[in-house]
Tab-separated table of C-alpha atoms in Angstrom:
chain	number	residue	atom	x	y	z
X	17	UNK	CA	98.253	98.343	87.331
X	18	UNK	CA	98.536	97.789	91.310
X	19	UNK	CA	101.330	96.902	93.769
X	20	UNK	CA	100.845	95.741	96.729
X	21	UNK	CA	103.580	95.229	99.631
X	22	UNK	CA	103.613	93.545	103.189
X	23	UNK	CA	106.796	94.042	104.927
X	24	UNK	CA	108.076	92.558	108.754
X	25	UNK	CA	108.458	95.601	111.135
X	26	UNK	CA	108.618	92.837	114.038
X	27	UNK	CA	111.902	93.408	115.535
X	28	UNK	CA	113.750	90.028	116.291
X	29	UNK	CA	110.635	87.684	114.987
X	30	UNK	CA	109.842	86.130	111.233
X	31	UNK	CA	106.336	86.365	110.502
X	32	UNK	CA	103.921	84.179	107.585
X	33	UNK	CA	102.357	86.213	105.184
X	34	UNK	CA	99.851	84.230	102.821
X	35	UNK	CA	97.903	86.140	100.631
X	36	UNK	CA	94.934	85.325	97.892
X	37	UNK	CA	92.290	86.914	96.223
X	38	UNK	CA	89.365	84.785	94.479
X	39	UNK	CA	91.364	83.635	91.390
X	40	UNK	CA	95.152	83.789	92.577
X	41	UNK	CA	96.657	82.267	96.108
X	42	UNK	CA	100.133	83.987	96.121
X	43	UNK	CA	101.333	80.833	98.403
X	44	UNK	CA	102.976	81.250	102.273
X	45	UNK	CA	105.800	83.607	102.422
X	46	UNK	CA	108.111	83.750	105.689
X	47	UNK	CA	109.613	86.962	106.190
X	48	UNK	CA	112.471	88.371	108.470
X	49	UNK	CA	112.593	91.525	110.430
X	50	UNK	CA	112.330	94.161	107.131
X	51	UNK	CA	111.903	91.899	104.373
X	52	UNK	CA	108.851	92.214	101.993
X	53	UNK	CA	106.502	90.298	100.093
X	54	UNK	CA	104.792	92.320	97.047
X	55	UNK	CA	103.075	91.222	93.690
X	56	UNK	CA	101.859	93.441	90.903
X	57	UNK	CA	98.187	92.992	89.066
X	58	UNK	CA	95.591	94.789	87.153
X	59	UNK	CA	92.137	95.308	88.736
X	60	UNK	CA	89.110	93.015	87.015
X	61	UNK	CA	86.788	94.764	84.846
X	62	UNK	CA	83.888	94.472	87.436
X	63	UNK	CA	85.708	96.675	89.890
X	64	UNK	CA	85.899	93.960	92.147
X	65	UNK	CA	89.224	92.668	92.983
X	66	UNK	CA	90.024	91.750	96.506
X	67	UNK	CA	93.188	90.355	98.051
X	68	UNK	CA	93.193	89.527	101.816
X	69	UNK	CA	96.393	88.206	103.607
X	70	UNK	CA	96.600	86.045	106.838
X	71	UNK	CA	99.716	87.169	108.699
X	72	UNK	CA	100.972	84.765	111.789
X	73	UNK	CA	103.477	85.190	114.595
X	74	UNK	CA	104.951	83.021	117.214
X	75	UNK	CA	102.005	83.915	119.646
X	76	UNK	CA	99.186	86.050	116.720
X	77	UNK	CA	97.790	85.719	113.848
X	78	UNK	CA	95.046	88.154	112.048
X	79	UNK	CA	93.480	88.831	108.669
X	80	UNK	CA	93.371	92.242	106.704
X	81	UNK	CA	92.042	92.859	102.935
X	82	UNK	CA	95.605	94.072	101.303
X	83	UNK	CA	93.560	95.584	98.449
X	84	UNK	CA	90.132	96.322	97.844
X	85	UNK	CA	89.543	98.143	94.781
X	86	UNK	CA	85.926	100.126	95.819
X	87	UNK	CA	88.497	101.742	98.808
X	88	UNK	CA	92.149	101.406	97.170
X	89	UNK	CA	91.994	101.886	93.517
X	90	UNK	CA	93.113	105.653	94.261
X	91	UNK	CA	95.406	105.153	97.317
X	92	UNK	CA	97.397	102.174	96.037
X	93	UNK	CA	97.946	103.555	93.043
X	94	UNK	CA	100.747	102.868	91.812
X	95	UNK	CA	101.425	100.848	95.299
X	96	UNK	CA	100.483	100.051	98.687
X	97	UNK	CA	102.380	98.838	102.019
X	98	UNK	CA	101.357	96.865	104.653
X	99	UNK	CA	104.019	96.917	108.075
């Protein structure tokens, strides 16, 4: 089993967090300044899961892979946290 967490570190600014992987969309999520957005799962047989979130400010927004199990089956385990 996996956790994975994004949390606001913006000072003063909510922030959109939207996260999938190939089989689950985990749906928009707005966050304040420290709040978090985390979900738990279990890794596919194949070794393959992914989940990538698109995270937007006011004036940004970028893409990162949240977890990827070939590079974070060992390091989020048990979790992981995205600021």
């Amino acid at each position: 089993d996996f956790s994975v967490a994004v949390e606001n570190d913006i000072s003063g600014e909510d922030i959109t967090v939207h996260c999938k992987s190939g089989d689950d969309d985990l749906g928009p999520h707005v966050l304040k300044t420290w709040e978090n957005f985390h979900w738990n799962f279990h890794g596919n047989f194949g070794g393959t899961t992914l989940y990538f979130c698109h995270v937007t400010t006011q004036d940004k927004s970028t893409r990162f892979d949240a977890f990827k199990y070939s590079k974070d089956r060992q390091r989020c385990s048990p979790k992981c946290t995205w600021k």
